[in-house]
XYZ file of C-alpha atoms in Angstrom:
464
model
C 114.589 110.242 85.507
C 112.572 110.087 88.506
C 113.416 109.612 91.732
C 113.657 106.698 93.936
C 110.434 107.897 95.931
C 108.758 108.945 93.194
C 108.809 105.573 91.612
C 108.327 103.554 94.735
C 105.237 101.120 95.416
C 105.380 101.112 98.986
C 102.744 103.494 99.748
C 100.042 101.276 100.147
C 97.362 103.070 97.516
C 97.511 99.546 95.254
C 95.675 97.883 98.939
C 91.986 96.419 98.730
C 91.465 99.031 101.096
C 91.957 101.897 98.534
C 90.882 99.985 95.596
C 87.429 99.537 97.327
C 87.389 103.269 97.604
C 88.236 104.013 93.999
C 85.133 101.754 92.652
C 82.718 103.131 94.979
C 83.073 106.333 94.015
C 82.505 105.502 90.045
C 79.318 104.268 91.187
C 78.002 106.353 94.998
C 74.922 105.410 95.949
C 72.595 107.555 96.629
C 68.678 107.318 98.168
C 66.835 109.084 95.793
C 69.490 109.562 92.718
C 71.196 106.563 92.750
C 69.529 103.924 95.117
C 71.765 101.132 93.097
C 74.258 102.167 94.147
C 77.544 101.529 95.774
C 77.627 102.184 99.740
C 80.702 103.299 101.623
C 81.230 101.143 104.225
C 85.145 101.262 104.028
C 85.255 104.930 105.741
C 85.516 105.105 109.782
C 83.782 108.767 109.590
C 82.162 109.894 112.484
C 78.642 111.677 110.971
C 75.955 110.319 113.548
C 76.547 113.789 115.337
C 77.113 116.213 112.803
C 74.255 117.889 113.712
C 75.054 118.858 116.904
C 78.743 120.656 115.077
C 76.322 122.311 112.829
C 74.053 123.364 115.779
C 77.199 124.753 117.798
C 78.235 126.460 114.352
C 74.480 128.897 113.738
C 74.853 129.584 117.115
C 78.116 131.185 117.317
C 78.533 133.169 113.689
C 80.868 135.603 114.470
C 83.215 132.465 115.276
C 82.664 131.576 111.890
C 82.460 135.109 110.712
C 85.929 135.585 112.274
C 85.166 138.058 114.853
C 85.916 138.253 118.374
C 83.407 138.586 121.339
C 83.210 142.269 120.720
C 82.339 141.591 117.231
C 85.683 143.116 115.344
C 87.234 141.280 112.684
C 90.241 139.365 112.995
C 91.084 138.329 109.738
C 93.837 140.104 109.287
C 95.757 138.832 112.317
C 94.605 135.356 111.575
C 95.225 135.688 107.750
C 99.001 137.030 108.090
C 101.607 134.986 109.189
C 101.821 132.608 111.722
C 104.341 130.908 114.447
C 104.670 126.698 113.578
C 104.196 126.358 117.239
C 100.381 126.731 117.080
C 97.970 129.428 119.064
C 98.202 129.030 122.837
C 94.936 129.607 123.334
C 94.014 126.877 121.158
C 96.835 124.454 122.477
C 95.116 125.303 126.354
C 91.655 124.065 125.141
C 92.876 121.180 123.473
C 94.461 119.489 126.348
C 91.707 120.353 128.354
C 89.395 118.351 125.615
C 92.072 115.373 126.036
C 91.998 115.098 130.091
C 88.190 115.544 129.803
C 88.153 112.446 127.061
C 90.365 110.603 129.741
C 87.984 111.680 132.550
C 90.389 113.940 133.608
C 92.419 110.885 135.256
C 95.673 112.391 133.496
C 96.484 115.983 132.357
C 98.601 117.517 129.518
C 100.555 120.552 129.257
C 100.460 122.386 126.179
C 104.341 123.145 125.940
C 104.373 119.308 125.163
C 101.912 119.577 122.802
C 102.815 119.956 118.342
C 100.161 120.509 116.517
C 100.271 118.912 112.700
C 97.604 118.596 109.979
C 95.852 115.202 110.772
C 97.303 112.001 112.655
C 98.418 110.962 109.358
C 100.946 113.971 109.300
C 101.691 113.574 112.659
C 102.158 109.721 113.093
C 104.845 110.197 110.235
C 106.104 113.373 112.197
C 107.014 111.097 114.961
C 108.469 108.464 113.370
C 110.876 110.621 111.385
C 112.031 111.663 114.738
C 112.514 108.443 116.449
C 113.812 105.928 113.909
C 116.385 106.087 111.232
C 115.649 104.380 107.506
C 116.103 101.333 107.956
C 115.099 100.956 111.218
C 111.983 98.780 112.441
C 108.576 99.260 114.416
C 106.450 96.694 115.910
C 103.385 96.737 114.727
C 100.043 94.348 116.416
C 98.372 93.121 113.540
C 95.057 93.544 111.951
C 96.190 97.131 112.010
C 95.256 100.384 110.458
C 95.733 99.493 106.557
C 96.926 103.622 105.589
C 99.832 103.289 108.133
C 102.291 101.569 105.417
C 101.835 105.449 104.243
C 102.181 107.027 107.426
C 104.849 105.451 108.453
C 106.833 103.185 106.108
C 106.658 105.341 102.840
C 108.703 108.811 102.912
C 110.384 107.465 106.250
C 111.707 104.393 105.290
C 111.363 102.907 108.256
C 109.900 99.047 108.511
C 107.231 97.618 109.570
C 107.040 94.247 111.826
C 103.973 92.824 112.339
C 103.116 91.551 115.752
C 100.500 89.101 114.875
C 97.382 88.337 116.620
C 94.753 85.937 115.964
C 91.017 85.144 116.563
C 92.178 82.451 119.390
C 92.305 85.595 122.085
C 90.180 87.771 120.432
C 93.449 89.432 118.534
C 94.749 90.809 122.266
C 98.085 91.513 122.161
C 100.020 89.030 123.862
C 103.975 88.745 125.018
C 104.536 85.540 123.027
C 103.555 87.284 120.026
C 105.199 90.600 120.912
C 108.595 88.998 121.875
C 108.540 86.916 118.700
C 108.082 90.026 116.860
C 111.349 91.606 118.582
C 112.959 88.369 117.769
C 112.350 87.775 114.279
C 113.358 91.934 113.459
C 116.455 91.367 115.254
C 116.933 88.320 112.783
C 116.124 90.395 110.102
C 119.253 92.460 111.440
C 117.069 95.708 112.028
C 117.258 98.092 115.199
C 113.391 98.081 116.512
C 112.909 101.769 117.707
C 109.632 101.190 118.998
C 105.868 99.610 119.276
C 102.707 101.593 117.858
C 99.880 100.434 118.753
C 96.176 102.429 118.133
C 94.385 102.328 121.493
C 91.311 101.740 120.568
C 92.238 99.612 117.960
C 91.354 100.295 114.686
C 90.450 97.480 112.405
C 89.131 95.726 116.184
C 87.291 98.900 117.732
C 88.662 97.249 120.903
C 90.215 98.896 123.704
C 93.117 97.574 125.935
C 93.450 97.101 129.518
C 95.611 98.808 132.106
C 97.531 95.443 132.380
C 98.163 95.149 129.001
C 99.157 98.260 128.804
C 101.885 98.164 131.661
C 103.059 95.249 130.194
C 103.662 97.357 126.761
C 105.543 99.991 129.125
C 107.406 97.600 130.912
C 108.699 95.525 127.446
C 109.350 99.407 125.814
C 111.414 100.044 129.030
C 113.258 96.475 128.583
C 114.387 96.693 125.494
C 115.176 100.520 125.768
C 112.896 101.585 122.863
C 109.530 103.703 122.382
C 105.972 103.307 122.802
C 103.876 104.948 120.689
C 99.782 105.230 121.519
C 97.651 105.975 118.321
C 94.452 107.697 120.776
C 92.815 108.985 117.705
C 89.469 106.986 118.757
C 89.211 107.499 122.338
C 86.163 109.769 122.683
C 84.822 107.023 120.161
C 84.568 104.593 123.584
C 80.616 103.974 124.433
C 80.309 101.371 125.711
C 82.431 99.478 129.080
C 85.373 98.927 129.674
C 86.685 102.313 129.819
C 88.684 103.760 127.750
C 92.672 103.670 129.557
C 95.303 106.315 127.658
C 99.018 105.314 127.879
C 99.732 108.404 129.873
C 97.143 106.916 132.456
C 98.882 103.067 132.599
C 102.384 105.339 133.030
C 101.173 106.888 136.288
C 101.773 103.585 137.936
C 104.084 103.961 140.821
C 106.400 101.015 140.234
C 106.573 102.304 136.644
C 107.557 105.831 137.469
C 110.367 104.698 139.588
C 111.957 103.911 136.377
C 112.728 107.878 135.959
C 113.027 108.006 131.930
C 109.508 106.086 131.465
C 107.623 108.788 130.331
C 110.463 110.478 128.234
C 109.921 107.362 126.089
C 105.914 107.084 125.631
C 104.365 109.624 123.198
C 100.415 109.983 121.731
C 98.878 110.850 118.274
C 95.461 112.137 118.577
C 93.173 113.865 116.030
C 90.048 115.755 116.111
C 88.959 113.537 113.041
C 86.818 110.726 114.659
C 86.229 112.118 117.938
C 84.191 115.446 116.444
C 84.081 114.309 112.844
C 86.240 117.117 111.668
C 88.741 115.341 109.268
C 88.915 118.045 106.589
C 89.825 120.335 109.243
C 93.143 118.024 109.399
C 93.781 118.836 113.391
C 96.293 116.369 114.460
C 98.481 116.319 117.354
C 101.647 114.622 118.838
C 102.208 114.690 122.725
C 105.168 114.009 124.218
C 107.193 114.368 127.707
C 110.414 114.048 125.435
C 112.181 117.691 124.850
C 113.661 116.703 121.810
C 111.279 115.329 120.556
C 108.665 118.075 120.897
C 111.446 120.332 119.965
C 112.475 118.251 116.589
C 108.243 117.890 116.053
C 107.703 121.479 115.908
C 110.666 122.047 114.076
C 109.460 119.494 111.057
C 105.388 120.551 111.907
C 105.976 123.722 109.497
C 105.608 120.941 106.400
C 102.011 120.399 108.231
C 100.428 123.194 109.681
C 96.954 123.381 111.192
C 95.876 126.890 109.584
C 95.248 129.577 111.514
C 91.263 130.294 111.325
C 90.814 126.419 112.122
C 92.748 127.006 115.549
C 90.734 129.994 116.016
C 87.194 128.392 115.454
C 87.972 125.166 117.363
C 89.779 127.287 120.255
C 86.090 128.442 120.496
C 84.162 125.650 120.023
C 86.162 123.163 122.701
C 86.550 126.665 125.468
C 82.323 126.081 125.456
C 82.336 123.559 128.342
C 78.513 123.006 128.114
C 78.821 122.393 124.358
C 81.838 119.650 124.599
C 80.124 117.788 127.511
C 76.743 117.843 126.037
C 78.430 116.486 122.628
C 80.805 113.499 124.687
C 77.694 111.782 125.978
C 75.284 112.669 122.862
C 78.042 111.249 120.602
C 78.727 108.323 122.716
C 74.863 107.292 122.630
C 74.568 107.739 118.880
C 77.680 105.663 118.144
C 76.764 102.636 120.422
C 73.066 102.208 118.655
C 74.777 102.608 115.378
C 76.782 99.666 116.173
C 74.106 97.936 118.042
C 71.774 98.201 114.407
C 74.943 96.765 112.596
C 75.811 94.152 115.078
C 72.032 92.760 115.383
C 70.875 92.919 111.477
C 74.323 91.125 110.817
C 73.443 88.215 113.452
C 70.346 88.146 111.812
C 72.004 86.997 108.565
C 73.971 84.787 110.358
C 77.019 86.571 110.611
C 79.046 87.415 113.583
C 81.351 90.323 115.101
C 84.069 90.856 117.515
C 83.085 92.444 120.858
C 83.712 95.812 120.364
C 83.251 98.769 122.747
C 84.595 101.669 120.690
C 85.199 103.384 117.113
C 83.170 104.066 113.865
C 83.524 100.437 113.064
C 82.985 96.850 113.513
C 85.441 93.730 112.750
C 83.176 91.074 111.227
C 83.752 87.291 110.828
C 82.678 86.137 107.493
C 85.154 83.049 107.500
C 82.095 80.701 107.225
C 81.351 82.736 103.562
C 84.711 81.680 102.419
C 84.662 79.036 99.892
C 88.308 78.147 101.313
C 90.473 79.190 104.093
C 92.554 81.473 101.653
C 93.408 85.211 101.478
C 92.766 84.360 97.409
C 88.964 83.148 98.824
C 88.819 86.936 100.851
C 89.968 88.417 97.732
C 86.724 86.669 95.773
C 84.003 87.189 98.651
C 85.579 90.691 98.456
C 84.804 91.433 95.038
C 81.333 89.389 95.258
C 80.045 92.365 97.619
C 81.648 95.223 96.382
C 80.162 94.524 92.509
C 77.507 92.252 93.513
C 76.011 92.921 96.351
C 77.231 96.694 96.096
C 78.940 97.253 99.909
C 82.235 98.648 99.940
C 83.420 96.535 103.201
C 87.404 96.618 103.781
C 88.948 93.011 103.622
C 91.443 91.532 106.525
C 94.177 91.022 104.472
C 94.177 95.606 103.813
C 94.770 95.289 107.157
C 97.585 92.461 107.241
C 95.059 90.412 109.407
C 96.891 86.662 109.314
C 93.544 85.054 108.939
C 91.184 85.378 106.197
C 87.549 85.899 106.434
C 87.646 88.698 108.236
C 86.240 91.947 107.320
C 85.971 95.940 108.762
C 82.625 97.120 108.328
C 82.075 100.675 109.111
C 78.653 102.253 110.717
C 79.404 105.576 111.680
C 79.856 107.424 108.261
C 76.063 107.228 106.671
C 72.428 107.416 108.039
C 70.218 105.129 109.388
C 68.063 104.231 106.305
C 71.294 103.639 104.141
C 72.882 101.683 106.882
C 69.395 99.584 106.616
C 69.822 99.087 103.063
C 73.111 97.637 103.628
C 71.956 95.308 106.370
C 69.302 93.978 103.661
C 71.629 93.795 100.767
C 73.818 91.335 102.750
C 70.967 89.462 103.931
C 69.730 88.952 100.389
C 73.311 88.118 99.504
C 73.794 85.378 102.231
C 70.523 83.851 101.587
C 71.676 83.940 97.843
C 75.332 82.166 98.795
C 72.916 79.400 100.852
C 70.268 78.803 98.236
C 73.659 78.336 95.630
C 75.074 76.169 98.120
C 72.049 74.466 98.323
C 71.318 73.986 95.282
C 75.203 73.239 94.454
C 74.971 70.320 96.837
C 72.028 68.646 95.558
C 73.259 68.828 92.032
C 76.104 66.860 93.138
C 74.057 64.606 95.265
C 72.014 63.737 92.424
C 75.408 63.038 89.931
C 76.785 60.803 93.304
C 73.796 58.621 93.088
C 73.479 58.629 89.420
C 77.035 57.079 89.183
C 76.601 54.421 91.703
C 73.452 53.296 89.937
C 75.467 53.003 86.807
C 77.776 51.100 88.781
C 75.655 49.222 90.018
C 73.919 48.383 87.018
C 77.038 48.007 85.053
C 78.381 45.387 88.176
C 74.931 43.525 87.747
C 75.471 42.949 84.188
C 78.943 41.880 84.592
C 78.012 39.213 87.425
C 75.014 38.386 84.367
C 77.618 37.563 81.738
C 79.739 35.489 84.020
């Protein structure tokens, strides 16, 4: 009796990813309360500079009290109704923030800015107005494991992996990306576009101008889209700098091609970048009239509401204060990662080389006790119930290797993120000690049964 939708499995919510998510929070862990515990390490949230939000926030309370600089209310005009095309002043300081993220290498203009409520919301926004059902988007793979929900479920639009692999560090390369064209065009469906999420999450990489020219150039080819997921890119501490889409497009032999930009469009979010997500700000920018003009139109099922405009209109117009956070936040994240990235070598355990996001992509192939996504599946379980680390397996992320893992620093404090690191050391010293141990056991039956065939081949030349 239901509908279609209703009934349908393909949002993604049965993934590892979510599962994890669901068993940590029977069991949270907490320092003092619950110091047993479950820790969530599945959740890129940016907390390592809450403070300085909070800071901002007791210094500025008639923001927060909804007043304006001369102190009068404005709850009423902020409380009544509201135009779907978002507050200009709010729209002004946001693409200020964005061409201060870029280091003001590119800038914005706010008419092609719609606002929507998270990159979630908007990600789907955008897809809904450049592909039909049925329709097909490259995707580089590991990728973000909630985007078969963003953009697959209510769209029905599909999803083609590009896949990458450990070999080149999981770059994106034009082998893989033309085979990806190739085998949706077998598949008989009309690709509309690449996404890609620049930084990358699962990798927490960031791509080069090259690479990204070559995206433009292959988008421009085969007359599709380009889509640039910038969600992370104040997230970037760490060199090479951080490169937006709009930035690679500026290149003169790519602008002679005169539709180039009409055909590139970003998704950013105030989520990671100022650890806002239950604010759900999310944006879609695009030089493409119709599509800002369909993306406002469809925005009203998404609105940012009207006193979060108003407070973060404030809070990004204070130069000092955005500035002061950038490089502040930037500092935090890379020793975060740095403490991750060293207590894991420590247990033996490697990561990519990363220069950006709340998260690293670890290799924990050599944990496997085969090369199979059924092995990931087990190790996965091990150190979610075991050990008591909600980690996020490759295969949540459609990774085409097993044994890889995203491991998340960014969302927890320095003493829990300590108690992680020596959790998994315990638990890898634990796995070698088994091994071990496993090992000499069957040494010991090996040698027992070629004594006994040795005595048994003694007798035997005995009796003759």
């Amino acid at each position: 009796m239901l509908s279609s939708k209703a009934s349908s499995n393909c949002h993604g919510q049965d993934s590892l990813y979510f599962l994890g998510w669901q068993v940590y929070e029977k069991n949270p862990f907490h320092e003092v309360e619950n110091p047993t515990g479950i820790i969530q390490m599945g959740l890129a949230e940016n907390q390592v500079s809450f403070d300085l939000v909070e800071s901002w926030l007791r210094q500025n309370p008639d923001v927060m009290g909804l007043k304006n600089k001369d102190g009068e209310s404005v709850f009423r005009d902020l409380a009544l109704f509201q135009d779907y095309h978002g507050m200009p002043a709010f729209k002004n300081e946001l693409v200020e923030y964005m061409a201060k993220i870029r280091g003001n290498k590119v800038k914005f203009d706010p008419n092609n800015l719609v606002l929507a409520a998270g990159a979630t919301s908007a990600n789907e926004t955008l897809i809904f107005c450049l592909a039909d059902p049925g329709d097909a988007i490259l995707l580089p793979t590991p990728s973000y494991a909630g985007f078969d929900r963003d953009l697959k479920w209510r769209t029905g639009v599909e999803i083609v992996p590009i896949h990458c692999s450990s070999s080149n560090g999981f770059r994106i390369s034009m082998f893989a990306l033309e085979e990806a064209y190739e085998r949706a065009q077998k598949l008989n469906l009309k690709v509309k576009g690449v996404l890609i999420t620049n930084p990358s999450n699962p990798l927490g990489t960031t791509m080069t101008k090259d690479e990204l020219q070559s995206l433009i150039t292959f988008a421009i080819d085969k007359d599709i889209h380009l889509i640039s997921d910038e969600v992370f890119s104040g997230t970037v501490f760490d060199s090479p700098c951080f490169i937006s889409i709009m930035e690679a497009a500026m290149d003169s032999n790519l602008k002679r091609n005169t539709d180039v930009l009409s055909r590139i469009h970003i998704v950013y979010s105030l989520s990671k970048d100022l650890g806002l997500p239950g604010f759900r700000v999310g944006m879609i920018y695009s030089n493409n009239q119709t599509v800002v003009s369909a993306a406002t139109k469809m925005s009203s099922f998404g609105l940012v509401s009207s006193q979060t405009q108003y407070l973060l209109s404030y809070m990004l117009a204070n130069k000092k204060f955005t500035s002061h956070y950038m490089k502040r936040n930037q500092k935090r994240l890379k020793k975060r990662k740095e403490m991750l990235v060293s207590g894991l070598k420590k247990s033996g355990i490697k990561c990519l080389k990363s220069n950006a996001g709340l998260f690293c992509w670890v290799d924990m192939r050599h944990l496997l006790c085969s090369n199979t996504f059924e092995a990931e599946t087990d190790l996965w379980k091990k150190i979610l119930c075991e050990v008591g680390l909600n980690i996020s397996p490759g295969s949540s992320f459609h990774c085409s290797q097993p044994g890889w893992f995203r491991v998340c620093f960014a969302n927890m404090n320095q003493s829990t993120l300590q108690v992680a690191l020596r959790r998994i050391k315990d638990f890898v010293e634990r796995s070698s000690f088994d091994y071990q141990q496993n090992m000499a056991s069957l040494s010991r039956k090996l040698i027992s049964n070629w004594v006994r065939k040795l005595s048994s081949a003694d007798r035997e030349e005995q009796e003759r």
